[in-house]
mmCIF file of C-alpha atoms and ligand atoms in Angstrom:
data_model
loop_
_atom_site.group_PDB
_atom_site.id
_atom_site.type_symbol
_atom_site.label_atom_id
_atom_site.label_comp_id
_atom_site.label_asym_id
_atom_site.label_seq_id
_atom_site.Cartn_x
_atom_site.Cartn_y
_atom_site.Cartn_z
ATOM 1 C CA MET A 1 10.251 11.279 -25.082
ATOM 2 C CA GLU A 2 7.176 11.306 -23.284
ATOM 3 C CA SER A 3 7.125 10.571 -19.404
ATOM 4 C CA PRO A 4 6.438 7.000 -18.515
ATOM 5 C CA VAL A 5 3.411 8.708 -17.096
ATOM 6 C CA GLY A 6 2.457 10.022 -20.487
ATOM 7 C CA ARG A 7 -0.513 12.194 -21.538
ATOM 8 C CA GLN A 8 -3.158 9.367 -21.301
ATOM 9 C CA PHE A 9 -5.855 9.763 -18.970
ATOM 10 C CA GLY A 10 -3.967 12.818 -17.895
ATOM 11 C CA GLY A 11 -7.214 14.886 -17.233
ATOM 12 C CA ALA A 12 -8.985 12.204 -15.368
ATOM 13 C CA ARG A 13 -5.909 11.610 -13.160
ATOM 14 C CA ARG A 14 -5.856 15.544 -12.403
ATOM 15 C CA ARG A 15 -9.636 15.290 -11.571
ATOM 16 C CA LEU A 16 -9.275 12.235 -8.733
ATOM 17 C CA VAL A 17 -6.312 14.516 -7.357
ATOM 18 C CA GLU A 18 -8.822 17.002 -6.835
ATOM 19 C CA GLU A 19 -11.256 14.620 -5.369
ATOM 20 C CA LEU A 20 -9.102 13.147 -2.998
ATOM 21 C CA ARG A 21 -8.250 16.849 -2.088
ATOM 22 C CA GLY A 22 -12.137 17.471 -1.735
ATOM 23 C CA LYS A 23 -12.038 14.702 1.080
ATOM 24 C CA GLY A 24 -9.639 15.768 2.840
ATOM 25 C CA ILE A 25 -5.889 14.952 1.559
ATOM 26 C CA THR A 26 -3.533 18.033 1.923
ATOM 27 C CA ASP A 27 -0.298 16.344 2.331
ATOM 28 C CA LEU A 28 1.358 17.817 -0.957
ATOM 29 C CA ALA A 29 3.321 15.043 -1.458
ATOM 30 C CA VAL A 30 0.949 12.447 -1.356
ATOM 31 C CA LEU A 31 -1.360 14.346 -4.221
ATOM 32 C CA LYS A 32 2.017 14.919 -6.278
ATOM 33 C CA ALA A 33 2.590 11.203 -5.796
ATOM 34 C CA PHE A 34 -1.012 10.444 -6.998
ATOM 35 C CA GLU A 35 -0.580 12.775 -9.948
ATOM 36 C CA ASN A 36 2.645 11.432 -11.549
ATOM 37 C CA THR A 37 1.264 7.667 -10.887
ATOM 38 C CA PRO A 38 -0.543 6.080 -13.626
ATOM 39 C CA ARG A 39 -2.997 4.092 -11.998
ATOM 40 C CA HIS A 40 -4.822 2.886 -15.191
ATOM 41 C CA LEU A 41 -1.501 0.474 -15.601
ATOM 42 C CA PHE A 42 -2.347 -1.102 -12.751
ATOM 43 C CA VAL A 43 -5.995 -2.494 -13.308
ATOM 44 C CA PRO A 44 -6.823 -5.195 -16.261
ATOM 45 C CA THR A 45 -7.250 -3.652 -19.545
ATOM 46 C CA GLY A 46 -11.010 -4.069 -19.439
ATOM 47 C CA VAL A 47 -11.208 -1.675 -16.581
ATOM 48 C CA ALA A 48 -8.906 0.805 -17.065
ATOM 49 C CA HIS A 49 -11.433 3.284 -18.045
ATOM 50 C CA ARG A 50 -12.520 3.156 -14.466
ATOM 51 C CA ALA A 51 -9.337 3.327 -13.122
ATOM 52 C CA TYR A 52 -9.394 7.168 -12.174
ATOM 53 C CA GLU A 53 -12.620 6.768 -10.280
ATOM 54 C CA ASP A 54 -12.532 6.516 -6.635
ATOM 55 C CA THR A 55 -13.276 3.039 -5.984
ATOM 56 C CA PRO A 56 -11.275 -0.254 -5.629
ATOM 57 C CA LEU A 57 -11.246 -2.467 -8.480
ATOM 58 C CA PRO A 58 -10.752 -6.544 -9.135
ATOM 59 C CA ILE A 59 -7.449 -7.388 -10.368
ATOM 60 C CA GLY A 60 -7.534 -11.116 -10.834
ATOM 61 C CA ASN A 61 -7.119 -13.771 -8.350
ATOM 62 C CA GLY A 62 -10.154 -12.706 -6.175
ATOM 63 C CA GLN A 63 -8.117 -9.604 -4.938
ATOM 64 C CA THR A 64 -8.533 -5.798 -5.518
ATOM 65 C CA ILE A 65 -6.737 -2.668 -6.131
ATOM 66 C CA SER A 66 -7.645 -0.607 -3.026
ATOM 67 C CA GLN A 67 -10.149 2.660 -3.069
ATOM 68 C CA PRO A 68 -7.557 5.626 -3.967
ATOM 69 C CA MET A 69 -8.877 7.614 -1.270
ATOM 70 C CA VAL A 70 -7.606 4.657 1.106
ATOM 71 C CA HIS A 71 -4.374 4.678 -0.233
ATOM 72 C CA ALA A 72 -4.073 8.309 0.127
ATOM 73 C CA TYR A 73 -5.481 8.132 3.782
ATOM 74 C CA TYR A 74 -2.963 5.744 4.890
ATOM 75 C CA LEU A 75 0.086 7.687 3.252
ATOM 76 C CA GLN A 76 -1.074 11.098 4.666
ATOM 77 C CA LEU A 77 -1.166 9.036 8.354
ATOM 78 C CA ILE A 78 2.753 8.472 7.918
ATOM 79 C CA LYS A 79 3.794 12.061 7.271
ATOM 80 C CA PHE A 80 6.586 10.891 5.016
ATOM 81 C CA THR A 81 9.614 12.967 5.229
ATOM 82 C CA GLY A 82 11.264 11.110 1.849
ATOM 83 C CA SER A 83 13.741 9.596 4.019
ATOM 84 C CA GLU A 84 12.155 6.272 5.137
ATOM 85 C CA LYS A 85 12.781 2.718 4.564
ATOM 86 C CA VAL A 86 9.453 1.408 4.001
ATOM 87 C CA LEU A 87 8.138 -2.624 3.962
ATOM 88 C CA GLU A 88 4.543 -3.109 2.132
ATOM 89 C CA ILE A 89 2.786 -6.323 2.940
ATOM 90 C CA GLY A 90 0.449 -7.074 -0.086
ATOM 91 C CA THR A 91 1.714 -5.562 -3.125
ATOM 92 C CA GLY A 92 -1.359 -6.742 -5.082
ATOM 93 C CA SER A 93 -1.448 -4.142 -7.961
ATOM 94 C CA GLY A 94 1.509 -2.643 -7.611
ATOM 95 C CA PHE A 95 0.005 0.789 -7.159
ATOM 96 C CA GLU A 96 0.604 1.798 -3.827
ATOM 97 C CA THR A 97 4.049 0.106 -4.068
ATOM 98 C CA VAL A 98 4.611 3.347 -6.761
ATOM 99 C CA LEU A 99 3.107 5.633 -4.581
ATOM 100 C CA LEU A 100 5.842 4.968 -1.677
ATOM 101 C CA ALA A 101 8.805 4.936 -4.264
ATOM 102 C CA HIS A 102 7.612 8.596 -4.782
ATOM 103 C CA LEU A 103 7.533 9.018 -1.072
ATOM 104 C CA ALA A 104 10.128 7.218 1.020
ATOM 105 C CA ALA A 105 13.818 6.287 0.090
ATOM 106 C CA GLN A 106 13.834 2.552 -0.211
ATOM 107 C CA VAL A 107 10.644 0.427 -0.637
ATOM 108 C CA PHE A 108 10.385 -3.333 -0.274
ATOM 109 C CA SER A 109 6.927 -4.932 -1.157
ATOM 110 C CA VAL A 110 6.169 -8.799 0.092
ATOM 111 C CA GLU A 111 3.278 -10.535 -2.251
ATOM 112 C CA ARG A 112 1.902 -14.090 -1.638
ATOM 113 C CA ILE A 113 0.205 -14.863 -5.348
ATOM 114 C CA ALA A 114 2.938 -15.201 -7.778
ATOM 115 C CA PRO A 115 0.741 -13.815 -10.981
ATOM 116 C CA LEU A 116 -0.205 -10.850 -9.196
ATOM 117 C CA LEU A 117 3.256 -10.132 -8.298
ATOM 118 C CA GLU A 118 4.612 -10.685 -12.217
ATOM 119 C CA ASN A 119 1.568 -8.149 -13.193
ATOM 120 C CA ALA A 120 2.926 -5.607 -10.325
ATOM 121 C CA ARG A 121 6.535 -5.907 -11.752
ATOM 122 C CA THR A 122 5.470 -5.541 -14.815
ATOM 123 C CA ALA A 123 3.441 -2.294 -14.258
ATOM 124 C CA ILE A 124 5.812 -0.900 -11.935
ATOM 125 C CA ALA A 125 8.316 -0.950 -14.716
ATOM 126 C CA ALA A 126 5.939 0.185 -17.206
ATOM 127 C CA ALA A 127 5.167 3.475 -14.860
ATOM 128 C CA GLY A 128 9.226 4.219 -15.009
ATOM 129 C CA VAL A 129 10.091 3.171 -11.235
ATOM 130 C CA GLU A 130 13.328 1.298 -10.703
ATOM 131 C CA ARG A 131 13.835 1.846 -6.695
ATOM 132 C CA VAL A 132 11.442 -1.077 -5.255
ATOM 133 C CA SER A 133 12.403 -4.601 -4.163
ATOM 134 C CA LEU A 134 9.666 -7.221 -4.481
ATOM 135 C CA LEU A 135 9.483 -10.400 -2.730
ATOM 136 C CA LEU A 136 7.410 -13.815 -3.280
ATOM 137 C CA GLY A 137 6.308 -15.053 0.108
ATOM 138 C CA ASP A 138 3.962 -15.157 2.983
ATOM 139 C CA GLY A 139 4.470 -11.382 4.302
ATOM 140 C CA THR A 140 3.437 -12.003 7.747
ATOM 141 C CA HIS A 141 6.795 -13.066 8.060
ATOM 142 C CA GLY A 142 8.035 -9.535 7.133
ATOM 143 C CA TRP A 143 11.245 -9.278 5.316
ATOM 144 C CA LYS A 144 14.001 -10.089 7.775
ATOM 145 C CA ALA A 145 17.247 -9.530 5.382
ATOM 146 C CA HIS A 146 16.309 -5.668 5.261
ATOM 147 C CA ALA A 147 14.978 -4.870 8.196
ATOM 148 C CA PRO A 148 14.631 -2.635 10.754
ATOM 149 C CA TYR A 149 11.881 -0.558 8.621
ATOM 150 C CA ASP A 150 10.636 3.183 9.566
ATOM 151 C CA VAL A 151 7.299 2.562 8.123
ATOM 152 C CA ILE A 152 5.248 -0.828 7.582
ATOM 153 C CA LEU A 153 2.264 -0.791 5.503
ATOM 154 C CA VAL A 154 0.032 -3.913 5.564
ATOM 155 C CA GLY A 155 -2.562 -3.726 3.048
ATOM 156 C CA ALA A 156 -4.607 -7.018 3.654
ATOM 157 C CA ALA A 157 -6.671 -7.661 7.453
ATOM 158 C CA SER A 158 -5.309 -9.503 10.062
ATOM 159 C CA PRO A 159 -6.845 -11.042 13.168
ATOM 160 C CA ASP A 160 -3.755 -10.093 15.293
ATOM 161 C CA ILE A 161 -0.655 -7.924 14.628
ATOM 162 C CA PRO A 162 1.865 -10.746 13.411
ATOM 163 C CA VAL A 163 4.861 -10.571 15.748
ATOM 164 C CA PRO A 164 7.628 -10.681 13.121
ATOM 165 C CA LEU A 165 6.605 -7.460 11.767
ATOM 166 C CA LEU A 166 6.645 -5.748 15.378
ATOM 167 C CA GLU A 167 10.479 -7.030 15.341
ATOM 168 C CA GLN A 168 10.997 -5.587 12.190
ATOM 169 C CA LEU A 169 9.835 -2.100 13.357
ATOM 170 C CA ALA A 170 12.399 0.432 13.604
ATOM 171 C CA ASP A 171 12.765 2.227 16.622
ATOM 172 C CA GLY A 172 10.584 5.533 16.191
ATOM 173 C CA GLY A 173 8.716 3.223 13.319
ATOM 174 C CA ARG A 174 5.323 3.263 12.445
ATOM 175 C CA MET A 175 2.792 0.616 11.263
ATOM 176 C CA LEU A 176 -0.374 0.584 10.009
ATOM 177 C CA ILE A 177 -2.672 -2.917 9.830
ATOM 178 C CA PRO A 178 -6.285 -3.149 9.586
ATOM 179 C CA VAL A 179 -7.201 -5.738 12.394
ATOM 180 C CA GLY A 180 -10.470 -7.436 13.459
ATOM 181 C CA THR A 181 -12.597 -10.302 11.976
ATOM 182 C CA ARG A 182 -12.535 -11.403 8.205
ATOM 183 C CA GLU A 183 -15.910 -9.172 7.604
ATOM 184 C CA GLU A 184 -14.759 -5.697 9.459
ATOM 185 C CA GLN A 185 -11.270 -4.501 10.973
ATOM 186 C CA LYS A 186 -10.533 -1.283 12.581
ATOM 187 C CA LEU A 187 -7.166 0.151 11.292
ATOM 188 C CA ILE A 188 -4.246 0.080 13.948
ATOM 189 C CA GLN A 189 -1.218 2.417 14.290
ATOM 190 C CA VAL A 190 1.627 1.048 16.010
ATOM 191 C CA THR A 191 4.433 3.210 17.019
ATOM 192 C CA ARG A 192 7.488 1.900 18.534
ATOM 193 C CA VAL A 193 9.223 3.331 21.280
ATOM 194 C CA GLY A 194 12.425 1.125 22.405
ATOM 195 C CA ASP A 195 10.918 -2.069 23.148
ATOM 196 C CA ALA A 196 7.163 -0.602 23.822
ATOM 197 C CA PHE A 197 4.586 -0.425 20.986
ATOM 198 C CA GLU A 198 1.869 1.976 21.323
ATOM 199 C CA LYS A 199 -1.329 1.239 19.658
ATOM 200 C CA ALA A 200 -3.750 4.215 18.352
ATOM 201 C CA GLU A 201 -7.140 2.630 17.063
ATOM 202 C CA LEU A 202 -7.976 4.693 13.902
ATOM 203 C CA GLY A 203 -11.666 4.385 11.634
ATOM 204 C CA PRO A 204 -13.302 1.505 10.342
ATOM 205 C CA MET A 205 -11.899 -0.521 7.700
ATOM 206 C CA ARG A 206 -12.653 -3.585 5.117
ATOM 207 C CA PHE A 207 -9.775 -5.324 3.744
ATOM 208 C CA VAL A 208 -9.173 -8.665 2.133
ATOM 209 C CA PRO A 209 -7.758 -11.378 4.724
ATOM 210 C CA LEU A 210 -3.905 -11.136 5.523
ATOM 211 C CA LEU A 211 -3.363 -15.176 4.645
ATOM 212 C CA GLY A 212 -0.143 -16.538 6.333
ATOM 213 C CA GLU A 213 1.350 -18.340 9.410
ATOM 214 C CA HIS A 214 1.229 -15.189 11.696
ATOM 215 C CA GLY A 215 -2.430 -14.005 10.278
ATOM 216 C CA TRP A 216 -5.145 -16.072 8.941
ATOM 217 C CA THR A 217 -4.018 -19.608 8.747
ATOM 218 C CA SER A 218 -7.302 -20.817 6.398
HETATM 219 N N1 SAH B 1 -2.362 -2.238 -2.108
HETATM 220 C C1 SAH B 1 -2.511 -3.123 -2.757
HETATM 221 C C2 SAH B 1 -3.654 -3.939 -2.206
HETATM 222 C C3 SAH B 1 -4.018 -5.382 -2.570
HETATM 223 S S1 SAH B 1 -5.085 -6.404 -1.916
HETATM 224 C C4 SAH B 1 -3.243 -2.766 -3.948
HETATM 225 O O1 SAH B 1 -4.052 -1.608 -3.707
HETATM 226 O O2 SAH B 1 -3.315 -3.250 -5.156
HETATM 227 C C5 SAH B 1 -3.945 -7.238 -0.833
HETATM 228 C C6 SAH B 1 -2.615 -8.151 -1.208
HETATM 229 O O3 SAH B 1 -2.279 -8.779 -0.025
HETATM 230 C C7 SAH B 1 -3.484 -9.141 -2.191
HETATM 231 O O4 SAH B 1 -2.813 -8.942 -3.257
HETATM 232 C C8 SAH B 1 -2.960 -10.580 -1.346
HETATM 233 O O5 SAH B 1 -2.709 -11.593 -2.028
HETATM 234 C C9 SAH B 1 -2.130 -9.949 -0.635
HETATM 235 N N2 SAH B 1 -1.808 -10.813 0.631
HETATM 236 C C10 SAH B 1 -2.951 -11.486 1.539
HETATM 237 N N3 SAH B 1 -1.903 -11.938 2.570
HETATM 238 C C11 SAH B 1 -0.572 -12.031 1.824
HETATM 239 C C12 SAH B 1 0.761 -12.354 2.627
HETATM 240 N N4 SAH B 1 0.440 -13.005 3.880
HETATM 241 N N5 SAH B 1 1.807 -12.416 2.261
HETATM 242 C C13 SAH B 1 1.633 -11.255 1.144
HETATM 243 N N6 SAH B 1 0.924 -10.704 0.738
HETATM 244 C C14 SAH B 1 -0.293 -10.852 1.221
#
């Protein structure tokens, strides 16, 4: 049987991996995760022919699948060892969820828009990935039942870091979250050391808003 990734778009996928390498992605596990993830299954069929361009694309409900380079940059910052338990906020298309499944041990992902979550569920299954758990709800509350997490990745921008997410970070755990105004944000890396949280400010970012009780409330 053909692998779930299939031969379809194989050349385009390899070219995207080379493009990411050229733009500074050197983590081989991250590059391999891209090689093994069929991004064309995570975008609407009308734009599938553009799935391997390094660009964000609309996925419906006013949301976008992030630019591959943004995903790759996030994932390279974490330096996965393969043993991590990860919480993703903002499943969106489910594409990053699958990249995470290739890089970490356990993946939990929360999305607030039901039709997007259902599309993501279908695409994740079509990509042949099983070890991910999805939840419909307000991700600014995190997902307490499975906490603490070694890694928390937030794929939408918040005015502040939601306190429940800090509480659900394991000792030594790391979180990446874009923080700022609705128009522009800075990526913040938070590292938990005991009860202290060390924050490092990384580059500028532009994400859709994190809408919820501990994010943007309107
Ligand atoms: N990494 C995803 C990003 C999708 S865009 C991808 O590339 O496909 C960000 C997603 O965050 C959107 O789907 C949006 O609906 C979701 N989102 C925004 N606020 C949220 C919240 N409070 N809880 C869960 N998901 C949220």
